[in-house]
Coordinates of C-alpha atoms in Angstrom, one line a residue:
Chain A
M15 CA 0.2 -0.3 0.1
A16 CA 2.0 2.9 -1.2
S17 CA -0.3 5.7 -0.8
I18 CA -3.6 6.6 0.9
S19 CA -6.2 9.2 0.6
L20 CA -7.7 10.5 3.7
P21 CA -10.3 13.3 3.5
G22 CA -9.0 16.1 5.7
L23 CA -5.5 14.5 6.0
A24 CA -2.6 14.7 4.3
S25 CA -2.8 13.2 1.0
G26 CA -0.8 10.9 -1.2
L27 CA 2.2 10.1 1.1
N28 CA 3.4 6.9 2.2
S29 CA 2.8 6.6 5.7
A30 CA 6.3 6.4 7.3
E31 CA 6.7 9.7 5.6
L32 CA 3.7 10.9 6.6
I33 CA 3.8 10.1 10.0
S34 CA 7.4 11.8 10.5
S35 CA 6.5 14.6 8.7
L36 CA 3.3 14.9 11.0
L37 CA 5.4 14.8 14.1
A38 CA 7.8 17.3 12.3
I39 CA 5.4 19.7 11.3
D40 CA 2.8 19.9 14.3
A41 CA 5.5 19.5 16.8
Q42 CA 8.2 21.7 15.6
S43 CA 6.1 24.5 14.7
Q44 CA 4.5 24.3 18.0
T45 CA 7.7 24.5 19.7
L46 CA 9.1 26.9 17.5
I47 CA 6.5 29.4 18.3
R48 CA 6.6 28.8 21.9
N49 CA 10.3 29.7 22.1
K50 CA 9.4 32.8 20.2
A51 CA 7.0 33.5 23.1
I52 CA 9.6 32.7 25.4
V53 CA 12.0 35.1 24.1
A54 CA 9.8 38.0 23.7
T55 CA 8.5 37.6 27.4
T56 CA 12.0 37.8 28.7
S57 CA 12.6 40.7 26.6
V58 CA 9.2 42.5 27.9
S59 CA 10.1 41.9 31.3
A60 CA 13.3 43.3 31.1
L61 CA 12.0 46.6 29.6
R62 CA 9.4 46.6 32.5
G63 CA 12.2 46.8 34.7
L64 CA 13.7 49.4 33.1
N65 CA 11.0 51.3 32.6
S66 CA 10.2 51.5 36.3
Q67 CA 13.7 52.3 36.9
V68 CA 13.4 55.3 34.4
A69 CA 10.2 56.6 35.8
A70 CA 11.7 56.5 39.7
L71 CA 14.7 58.7 37.9
G72 CA 12.5 61.2 36.5
T73 CA 10.6 61.2 39.7
L74 CA 14.1 62.1 41.6
A75 CA 15.1 64.3 38.8
T76 CA 12.2 66.3 39.2
A77 CA 12.1 66.7 42.7
T78 CA 15.7 67.7 42.4
A79 CA 14.8 70.3 39.5
K80 CA 12.0 72.2 41.7
A81 CA 12.9 75.6 43.0
G82 CA 14.4 75.2 46.2
G83 CA 14.9 71.2 45.6
L84 CA 18.5 71.8 46.5
D85 CA 18.3 74.4 49.3
F86 CA 19.0 72.5 52.5
F87 CA 19.6 74.2 55.8
S88 CA 20.4 73.4 59.3
A89 CA 19.1 74.9 62.2
S90 CA 20.6 75.2 65.5
S91 CA 20.8 76.9 69.1
N92 CA 22.9 77.5 71.5
S93 CA 21.1 76.0 74.5
A94 CA 20.0 72.3 75.2
A95 CA 16.5 74.0 76.4
V96 CA 15.7 75.0 72.6
T97 CA 16.2 73.0 69.7
A98 CA 15.5 74.5 66.1
T99 CA 14.5 72.1 62.9
A100 CA 14.6 73.7 59.4
S101 CA 12.8 72.6 56.5
S102 CA 12.5 73.8 52.9
G103 CA 11.9 77.5 52.7
A104 CA 14.3 78.4 55.0
S105 CA 17.2 81.0 55.0
N106 CA 20.5 82.1 56.3
G107 CA 19.9 83.6 59.6
T108 CA 20.2 84.2 63.1
I109 CA 17.5 85.3 65.8
D110 CA 18.1 85.7 69.4
I111 CA 15.0 84.5 71.4
V112 CA 13.9 84.6 75.5
V113 CA 12.1 81.5 76.7
G114 CA 9.5 83.3 79.2
K115 CA 7.2 80.4 79.8
L116 CA 6.4 76.6 78.6
A117 CA 3.0 75.7 77.8
Q118 CA 1.1 73.7 80.4
A119 CA -2.0 71.6 80.5
Q120 CA -4.6 72.6 83.6
S121 CA -4.3 70.0 86.3
G122 CA -6.5 70.1 89.6
V123 CA -7.7 67.5 92.4
T124 CA -10.9 67.6 94.2
A125 CA -11.2 67.1 97.9
A126 CA -10.9 63.4 99.4
M127 CA -14.0 61.3 99.2
T128 CA -15.3 57.8 99.1
A129 CA -18.2 58.3 96.4
W130 CA -19.3 61.3 94.4
T131 CA -21.5 63.5 96.7
G132 CA -24.0 66.5 95.6
S133 CA -25.6 66.5 92.2
P134 CA -25.4 63.2 90.6
S135 CA -24.8 65.1 86.8
I136 CA -21.2 67.0 86.1
T137 CA -20.9 69.7 83.6
I138 CA -17.2 70.6 82.2
V139 CA -17.1 74.2 81.0
G140 CA -14.4 75.1 78.4
A141 CA -12.1 78.0 78.3
D142 CA -14.2 79.0 75.3
G143 CA -17.5 78.7 77.6
K144 CA -18.6 75.3 75.6
T145 CA -20.3 73.1 78.3
T146 CA -20.4 69.6 78.1
G147 CA -22.9 67.6 80.3
I148 CA -22.0 64.4 82.0
S149 CA -23.9 61.8 83.5
P150 CA -22.2 58.8 85.6
A151 CA -24.1 55.8 85.7
S152 CA -23.7 56.0 89.3
A153 CA -22.2 57.7 92.3
S154 CA -19.1 55.2 92.5
L155 CA -16.0 57.2 91.6
D156 CA -15.1 54.4 89.3
D157 CA -18.2 55.2 86.9
V158 CA -17.3 59.0 87.6
V159 CA -14.1 58.1 86.1
T160 CA -15.2 56.3 83.1
A161 CA -18.1 59.0 82.3
I162 CA -15.4 61.7 82.7
N163 CA -13.0 60.3 80.2
A164 CA -15.6 58.9 78.0
S165 CA -16.7 62.8 77.5
A166 CA -15.5 65.1 74.6
A167 CA -14.4 67.6 77.3
G168 CA -11.2 67.0 76.9
V169 CA -10.2 66.3 80.6
T170 CA -8.7 63.2 81.8
A171 CA -9.9 61.8 85.4
T172 CA -7.8 59.7 87.4
K173 CA -8.7 57.9 90.9
V174 CA -5.8 58.5 93.2
A175 CA -6.2 56.8 97.2
S176 CA -5.6 59.6 99.7
G177 CA -5.9 57.4 103.2
T178 CA -9.2 56.7 105.0
D179 CA -11.7 58.6 106.8
A180 CA -12.8 58.8 110.5
G181 CA -14.8 55.7 109.8
G182 CA -12.0 53.8 108.3
A183 CA -13.2 53.7 105.0
T184 CA -10.7 54.2 102.0
Q185 CA -11.1 57.8 100.2
Y186 CA -9.9 58.9 96.8
R187 CA -9.3 62.2 95.3
L188 CA -10.2 62.4 91.6
Q189 CA -7.1 64.3 89.7
L190 CA -8.7 66.0 86.8
S191 CA -6.3 67.2 84.1
G192 CA -6.7 68.9 80.5
K193 CA -5.7 67.2 77.2
E194 CA -4.6 70.0 75.6
T195 CA -1.5 72.2 76.6
G196 CA -2.2 75.8 76.5
A197 CA -4.3 78.8 77.8
A198 CA -7.4 77.7 75.6
G199 CA -7.1 74.2 77.2
S200 CA -8.4 75.5 80.8
F201 CA -11.6 74.0 81.9
T202 CA -14.0 74.2 85.2
V203 CA -15.6 71.6 86.8
Y204 CA -19.1 72.0 88.3
A205 CA -21.3 69.6 90.3
G206 CA -24.8 70.0 88.7
T207 CA -26.6 69.9 85.1
E208 CA -25.7 72.4 82.4
A209 CA -29.2 74.1 83.2
D210 CA -27.8 74.6 87.1
V211 CA -24.5 76.4 85.5
A212 CA -26.4 78.6 83.7
A213 CA -28.4 79.4 86.3
G214 CA -25.1 79.6 88.8
T215 CA -26.5 77.3 91.2
A216 CA -23.7 74.7 90.4
T217 CA -21.2 74.2 92.8
N218 CA -17.2 74.2 91.3
V219 CA -15.6 71.2 92.3
L220 CA -11.9 72.4 92.2
A221 CA -12.7 75.0 94.5
Q222 CA -14.3 73.4 97.1
P223 CA -12.6 73.1 100.6
G224 CA -9.6 70.2 100.4
A225 CA -9.8 70.5 96.7
A226 CA -6.7 72.2 94.9
T227 CA -5.3 73.4 91.7
I228 CA -2.0 72.0 91.0
R229 CA -1.2 73.9 87.8
L230 CA -3.0 76.3 85.6
A231 CA -3.3 76.5 81.8
Q232 CA -1.1 78.3 80.0
D233 CA 0.8 79.4 76.4
S234 CA 4.3 79.1 76.2
S235 CA 6.1 82.4 75.3
V236 CA 9.0 83.6 73.7
T237 CA 10.5 87.0 73.8
L238 CA 12.5 88.2 70.7
W239 CA 14.3 91.1 70.9
A240 CA 14.6 91.4 74.3
G241 CA 14.9 94.7 76.2
T242 CA 14.5 96.8 73.1
A243 CA 11.8 99.0 72.1
A244 CA 10.9 96.5 69.6
E245 CA 10.6 94.0 72.2
Q246 CA 8.3 91.3 70.8
V247 CA 6.2 88.4 72.6
I248 CA 5.3 85.3 71.0
T249 CA 2.9 82.7 72.3
S250 CA 2.2 79.0 71.4
K251 CA -0.5 76.6 72.9
S252 CA 2.3 73.7 72.7
N253 CA 5.9 74.1 73.4
T254 CA 6.4 74.4 69.1
F255 CA 7.0 77.5 67.6
A256 CA 6.3 76.7 63.9
D257 CA 7.5 78.9 61.4
L258 CA 9.4 81.2 64.0
L259 CA 11.4 82.2 61.1
P260 CA 10.1 81.0 57.3
G261 CA 11.1 77.3 57.1
V262 CA 12.3 77.2 60.8
S263 CA 10.4 75.5 63.9
V264 CA 11.6 76.1 67.5
T265 CA 10.8 73.4 70.2
V266 CA 11.5 74.8 73.6
S267 CA 11.8 72.4 77.0
G268 CA 12.9 75.2 79.6
V269 CA 12.9 78.9 80.3
S270 CA 15.8 80.7 80.1
T271 CA 16.7 84.5 81.5
T272 CA 19.7 85.2 79.2
P273 CA 18.8 85.0 75.2
V274 CA 19.4 81.9 73.2
T275 CA 20.5 82.2 69.7
V276 CA 18.9 80.2 67.1
S277 CA 21.0 80.2 63.9
V278 CA 20.3 78.6 60.4
A279 CA 22.8 78.0 57.9
R280 CA 22.9 76.4 54.5
D281 CA 23.8 72.5 54.9
T282 CA 26.1 71.9 52.1
A283 CA 26.6 68.5 52.8
K284 CA 23.0 67.6 52.2
T285 CA 22.8 69.4 49.0
S286 CA 25.8 67.8 47.5
A287 CA 24.4 64.4 48.8
A288 CA 21.4 65.1 46.8
A289 CA 23.5 66.0 43.4
A290 CA 25.5 62.8 44.2
K291 CA 22.1 60.7 44.5
L292 CA 20.7 62.0 41.2
V293 CA 24.2 61.0 39.6
S294 CA 24.0 57.5 41.1
D295 CA 20.5 56.5 40.2
L296 CA 21.3 57.9 36.6
N297 CA 24.1 55.4 36.7
A298 CA 22.3 52.6 38.0
T299 CA 19.9 53.1 35.3
L300 CA 22.7 53.3 32.3
A301 CA 23.8 50.1 34.1
Y302 CA 20.4 48.3 34.0
I303 CA 20.5 48.9 30.1
S304 CA 24.2 48.2 29.4
I305 CA 24.4 44.9 31.6
R306 CA 21.5 43.7 29.2
T307 CA 22.9 44.9 25.9
V308 CA 26.3 43.2 26.1
S309 CA 26.6 39.9 24.3
T310 CA 28.2 36.8 26.3
A311 CA 30.3 34.3 25.0
S312 CA 29.8 30.7 26.5
T313 CA 30.3 27.3 25.2
D314 CA 27.7 24.7 24.4
A315 CA 27.3 21.3 25.1
E316 CA 29.6 20.2 22.4
G317 CA 32.2 22.5 23.4
K318 CA 31.4 24.8 20.6
P319 CA 31.8 28.7 21.1
V320 CA 28.1 30.2 21.5
L321 CA 27.6 34.1 21.4
S322 CA 24.4 34.9 23.0
G323 CA 22.8 38.4 23.1
G324 CA 21.4 40.2 26.1
A325 CA 17.7 41.0 26.4
F326 CA 18.3 44.4 24.7
T327 CA 21.0 43.4 22.3
G328 CA 20.5 45.3 19.3
D329 CA 17.6 47.4 20.7
S330 CA 17.2 50.6 19.2
T331 CA 14.9 51.9 22.0
T332 CA 16.8 51.3 24.6
R333 CA 20.1 52.5 22.9
D334 CA 18.0 55.6 22.4
V335 CA 17.1 56.2 26.1
T336 CA 20.9 55.8 27.1
K337 CA 21.7 58.3 24.3
K338 CA 18.9 61.1 25.6
L339 CA 20.2 60.3 29.2
L340 CA 23.6 61.0 28.9
D341 CA 23.1 63.9 26.6
A342 CA 20.8 65.4 29.4
A343 CA 23.5 65.1 32.0
S344 CA 26.6 66.2 30.3
A345 CA 25.3 68.9 27.7
P346 CA 26.6 72.2 28.8
V347 CA 24.6 74.6 30.9
G348 CA 24.3 78.3 29.8
G349 CA 27.8 77.7 28.0
R350 CA 29.4 76.1 31.2
S351 CA 30.3 72.4 31.2
P352 CA 28.7 70.3 34.2
S353 CA 32.2 69.2 34.7
E354 CA 32.9 72.3 36.2
F355 CA 30.8 71.5 39.1
G356 CA 31.8 67.9 39.5
I357 CA 29.3 66.3 37.5
S358 CA 31.4 64.7 34.5
I359 CA 30.8 61.9 31.6
T360 CA 33.3 59.0 31.9
K361 CA 34.9 57.2 29.0
T362 CA 32.8 53.9 29.4
G363 CA 29.7 56.4 29.2
T364 CA 28.4 56.6 32.5
M365 CA 28.5 59.8 34.5
E366 CA 30.3 60.6 37.6
F367 CA 30.3 62.8 40.7
N368 CA 33.1 64.8 42.0
A369 CA 32.2 65.6 45.6
E370 CA 35.1 68.0 46.2
K371 CA 34.8 69.9 43.1
F372 CA 30.9 70.2 43.5
D373 CA 31.5 71.8 46.9
A374 CA 34.1 74.0 45.9
A375 CA 32.0 75.5 43.2
F376 CA 29.0 75.5 45.4
A377 CA 31.4 77.5 48.4
K378 CA 32.3 80.0 45.6
D379 CA 28.7 80.5 43.9
P380 CA 25.6 78.6 46.0
V381 CA 23.2 79.9 43.8
G382 CA 24.8 79.5 40.3
T383 CA 25.8 75.9 41.3
Q384 CA 22.3 75.3 42.2
K385 CA 21.1 76.6 39.3
V386 CA 23.2 74.4 37.1
V387 CA 22.3 71.4 39.0
A388 CA 18.6 72.0 39.0
E389 CA 18.9 72.5 35.0
I390 CA 20.6 69.0 34.9
A391 CA 17.8 67.6 36.5
S392 CA 15.2 69.1 34.9
R393 CA 16.5 67.8 31.4
I394 CA 17.2 64.7 32.9
A395 CA 13.3 64.4 34.0
T396 CA 12.1 65.6 30.7
A397 CA 14.3 62.5 29.2
A398 CA 13.4 60.1 31.7
T399 CA 9.5 61.2 31.2
N400 CA 9.6 61.1 27.3
A401 CA 11.3 57.2 27.7
S402 CA 8.5 56.1 30.3
D403 CA 5.2 58.2 30.3
K404 CA 2.4 55.9 30.9
T405 CA 1.2 56.1 27.3
T406 CA 3.4 57.8 25.0
G407 CA 6.8 56.8 26.7
T408 CA 9.3 55.0 24.0
I409 CA 10.1 51.9 26.4
T410 CA 6.2 52.1 27.3
T411 CA 5.3 51.9 23.4
K412 CA 8.0 49.0 22.8
I413 CA 6.6 47.4 25.6
T414 CA 3.0 47.3 24.0
G415 CA 4.2 46.2 20.8
E416 CA 6.0 43.3 22.2
Q417 CA 3.2 42.5 24.3
T418 CA 1.0 42.1 21.0
T419 CA 3.5 39.7 19.7
I420 CA 3.2 37.7 22.4
D421 CA -0.1 37.5 22.5
Q422 CA -0.5 36.6 18.7
L423 CA 2.2 33.9 19.4
T424 CA 0.1 32.5 22.2
K425 CA -3.2 32.3 20.0
E426 CA -0.9 30.7 17.4
V427 CA 0.2 28.1 19.9
A428 CA -3.4 27.8 20.8
K429 CA -4.5 27.1 17.3
W430 CA -1.9 24.4 16.4
D431 CA -3.5 22.6 19.7
D432 CA -6.9 22.8 18.1
R433 CA -5.6 21.8 14.6
L434 CA -4.3 18.7 16.3
A435 CA -7.4 18.0 18.2
T436 CA -9.6 18.1 15.2
R437 CA -7.2 15.8 13.2
K438 CA -7.0 13.3 16.1
T439 CA -11.1 13.4 16.6
N440 CA -11.2 12.7 12.4
L441 CA -8.6 9.8 12.6
E442 CA -10.5 8.3 15.8
R443 CA -13.8 8.4 13.7
Y444 CA -12.3 6.8 10.9
Y445 CA -10.5 4.2 13.0
A446 CA -13.7 2.8 14.5
A447 CA -15.7 3.0 11.4
F448 CA -13.0 0.9 9.5
E449 CA -13.1 -1.7 12.4
V450 CA -17.0 -1.7 12.3
S451 CA -16.8 -2.0 8.2
M452 CA -14.3 -4.7 8.7
G453 CA -16.6 -6.8 11.1
N454 CA -19.5 -6.3 8.6
L455 CA -17.5 -7.4 5.6
N456 CA -16.4 -10.9 7.6
A457 CA -19.8 -11.3 8.6
Q458 CA -21.2 -11.1 4.9
M459 CA -18.3 -13.3 3.4
T460 CA -19.1 -15.7 6.1
W461 CA -22.8 -15.8 5.4
L462 CA -22.2 -16.1 1.7
T463 CA -19.9 -18.7 1.5
S464 CA -22.1 -20.8 3.5
Q465 CA -24.8 -20.4 1.1
V466 CA -23.1 -21.4 -1.6
D467 CA -21.3 -24.0 0.4
A468 CA -25.4 -25.4 1.0
L469 CA -25.9 -25.0 -2.9
K470 CA -22.7 -27.5 -3.8
A471 CA -23.8 -29.7 -1.1
S472 CA -27.5 -30.0 -2.6
K473 CA -26.2 -30.7 -5.8
D474 CA -23.9 -33.1 -4.7
Chain B
M22 CA -36.7 -22.7 -12.8
P23 CA -36.7 -21.0 -9.4
D24 CA -39.7 -18.7 -8.0
P25 CA -39.4 -15.2 -9.6
A26 CA -40.2 -13.5 -6.3
E27 CA -37.3 -15.5 -4.7
Y28 CA -34.9 -14.7 -7.4
A29 CA -35.6 -11.0 -7.2
S30 CA -34.9 -10.9 -3.6
W31 CA -31.5 -12.5 -4.1
T32 CA -30.5 -10.4 -6.9
A33 CA -31.4 -7.8 -5.1
A34 CA -29.5 -8.8 -1.7
L35 CA -26.3 -9.6 -3.7
A36 CA -26.4 -6.4 -5.3
D37 CA -26.6 -4.6 -1.9
L38 CA -23.4 -6.9 -0.6
H39 CA -22.0 -5.8 -3.9
A40 CA -22.3 -2.1 -3.1
Y41 CA -21.1 -2.4 0.3
A42 CA -17.8 -4.1 -0.6
R43 CA -17.3 -1.6 -2.9
A44 CA -18.1 1.1 -0.3
A45 CA -16.2 -0.3 2.2
R46 CA -13.0 0.0 0.1
D47 CA -13.5 3.7 -0.3
P48 CA -12.4 5.8 2.7
D49 CA -14.7 8.5 1.7
S50 CA -18.0 6.7 2.3
T51 CA -16.5 4.6 5.3
A52 CA -18.0 6.9 7.9
D53 CA -21.1 6.9 6.5
D54 CA -24.0 5.9 8.6
A55 CA -24.9 3.2 6.1
T56 CA -21.5 1.5 6.5
T57 CA -21.2 2.1 10.1
A58 CA -24.5 0.1 10.8
I59 CA -24.1 -3.8 12.0
W60 CA -24.9 -5.8 9.0
T61 CA -27.5 -8.8 9.7
P62 CA -27.8 -11.5 7.2
P63 CA -31.2 -11.2 5.3
I64 CA -34.0 -13.5 6.4
H65 CA -36.8 -15.4 3.9
L66 CA -34.3 -15.7 1.3
G67 CA -34.6 -19.4 0.7
P68 CA -31.8 -21.5 -0.9
L69 CA -29.5 -19.5 -3.4
P70 CA -30.7 -20.4 -6.8
V71 CA -28.2 -22.1 -9.1
E72 CA -28.0 -19.6 -11.7
L73 CA -26.6 -17.2 -9.1
R74 CA -23.7 -19.3 -8.0
E75 CA -21.5 -17.6 -10.4
R76 CA -22.4 -14.1 -9.1
A77 CA -22.3 -15.5 -5.7
E78 CA -18.6 -16.7 -6.3
S79 CA -17.5 -13.5 -8.1
L80 CA -18.7 -11.0 -5.0
L81 CA -16.9 -13.4 -2.6
A82 CA -13.8 -12.6 -4.7
E83 CA -14.7 -9.0 -4.5
Q84 CA -15.2 -9.0 -0.9
R85 CA -11.8 -10.5 -0.3
V86 CA -10.2 -7.5 -1.9
S87 CA -12.4 -5.1 0.1
A88 CA -11.1 -6.9 3.1
R89 CA -7.6 -6.5 2.3
T90 CA -7.8 -3.1 1.6
L91 CA -9.7 -2.1 4.9
D92 CA -7.3 -3.8 6.8
E93 CA -4.8 -1.8 5.3
L94 CA -6.7 1.3 5.9
H95 CA -7.3 0.5 9.4
R96 CA -3.5 0.1 10.3
V97 CA -2.4 3.2 8.4
T98 CA -5.2 5.0 9.9
G99 CA -3.9 3.6 13.9
R100 CA -0.2 4.7 13.1
H101 CA -1.7 8.3 12.2
L102 CA -3.6 8.5 15.3
S103 CA -0.3 7.4 17.3
A104 CA 1.9 10.0 15.4
V105 CA -0.7 12.4 16.3
R106 CA -1.0 11.5 19.9
A107 CA 2.7 11.6 20.3
V108 CA 2.5 15.6 19.7
P109 CA 2.5 17.1 23.1
Q110 CA -0.5 18.8 24.3
L111 CA -0.4 22.5 25.6
A112 CA -2.0 21.3 29.0
D113 CA 0.5 23.2 30.7
R114 CA -0.7 26.7 29.9
Q115 CA 2.0 28.5 31.5
S116 CA 1.3 32.4 31.9
V117 CA 3.3 34.1 29.4
Y118 CA 3.0 37.5 31.5
L119 CA 4.8 38.8 34.2
D120 CA 2.4 41.6 35.2
V121 CA -0.2 43.8 33.9
T122 CA 1.0 46.5 31.7
G123 CA 2.8 49.0 33.8

C-alpha cells in the first residue's frame, strides 16, 4: 500500500513519511512558536524593569529640579533647652530669643471622698465657654472617672487613693487634667446640670474646701529682641513655635533668662548628597541597560563557542534612552560644562560625581551651582519622562508592541493545539468506522460462503 | 426454474452486498451511517438459486479484495493516530505575562 487518501488529512504520502512529517510539522512549529513567545517574554520583562527604573529616576530628577529642591538648611541653638529644625523655605540667619514660659495643661484635684457627693450630674465648661454635660451611671467614683474620660470635654480623670476617713473607709481624690496644653485648654468642673451652671447654682468642684489647683493652663511664650523698644512676645499653645522664622520651627523645653541664639545655615553636605544621588541613580539606570545589552560568550554542550545576546542587544529603543539620558546629564548649561561642578561623563559612557569639585563650586557660588544642577536635573526629568510616560513613552510603546507579539504567538500555539485536536478526532472516527466495516464484511463473507456451500451440498 | 420473487430478492441482496463491498474500500464513504451500521444476514430468502452461483462466487472474490484494503486502511489510520497522539498538548498553559501593563 504505497499511497493512501483520507479526507481532511494529508494525502498521497507514504505512511512512514507521513508520520514523520506529521510529527515534525506539528510538534516543530508549535515548539518554535513557543520558543519565540518565551524570548519575547524575557525581553518584555526586562523592558518593564527598565521602565519602572527610568520612571523613578524621573521622579527624583523632577524633585531635584524644583525651585528650592537643592536648598537644604540646618538650624541650631546654643542652649539645650531650645531645639530648632529647618525645612524647605528656610534661609540663612540668626535670631535671639528669651524663653519666658513653657506651655502646660491645667490640672487639679478634688477633695477626698468615698463616693461622688452632691448632684449626680457633672458639667465641664471649657475656656471658650462650651459646656459638656456628663451623667455617670452611679455615684461610685469609678463610674464618674469612666464617664468623664468618655466625654468630649477634653479632660482626663484619675482616681488617686488618699488615706481613710474617720470611719476607716478608704478615701479617694479625683485628679482632673486637661488633655491640651495652652491657655485655651483650661476648664472648670461643676457638680450640677448644664441648666444649673447657667443659673449659677452649680458647685465648682475644684474650688471646694479640700480641693486644689495643681497647675494652671498656660501658653508657652518667647520674647524676641528682649529689652529693646521692639520687644515682641510670641505665644504658642504647645512648646513648639512653627515658622518662627520662615521654614524654621523652634521647640522649647526650659525657660531662660539670657537670650538663646537660634542660627540657620546652609547644609552643604545635604545639597552635595542630593546631587550625588541624582548622578548615582542615573548611573544605575544606564548600568541596567548596558548589562542587558552586552553579548556573552559561552560554550554549548558540544564545546562549540556560543555568543548569546542580552535582552536589549540590538534594541534601538534602549540605545536611544541611554543616549538621551547621557546628553541630558552632560550637555553644557548656559555655556558652562557640568564638569566644572563635579558632574562629568566618563569614557565608559557613565556619569561621575566629584564631591570635592562640587563643594568648591558650591562654596564659591551657591546660587549659580544650584541653578546648573537644577537645569541638569530638569533635563534628566524630561528625558526620563519621554522614555517612560505611561502612554506615550518610548519604552512603554515598545513594551506594548512586544506584548501584542506575545499575544499573537500564544494564539498561534493555541491554534495548533486546536488543529491537532481536530485531526485526532477525525482519525479516531475513521479508525472506529473501519473496524465496524471490517466486522460487517467478515460477517457477509461467512454468510455468503455458507450459502454457496449449501448449494454445492444440495447438488452433490 | 426458481420462483421469480425469490430470484428477485436474491439478486437484490447480492447487489446490496456488492455495493457494500465497493463502499467499504472507499475511505470517503466509510464513515457514513450506512456502512457503520451493524450488518445482519437477510432472512426469508430461501436457498441460493443455482443461476446466481457464479455471481456469488465473484462477489466473494470482490469482498476478499475489500477486506484486504480495509485492513490496510485500518492499520495506517492507527499509525496516524499514534503519531498525532505523540505530539505533546499544551496542557501546561503557563502564563506568558509577568504582570499587568505598567
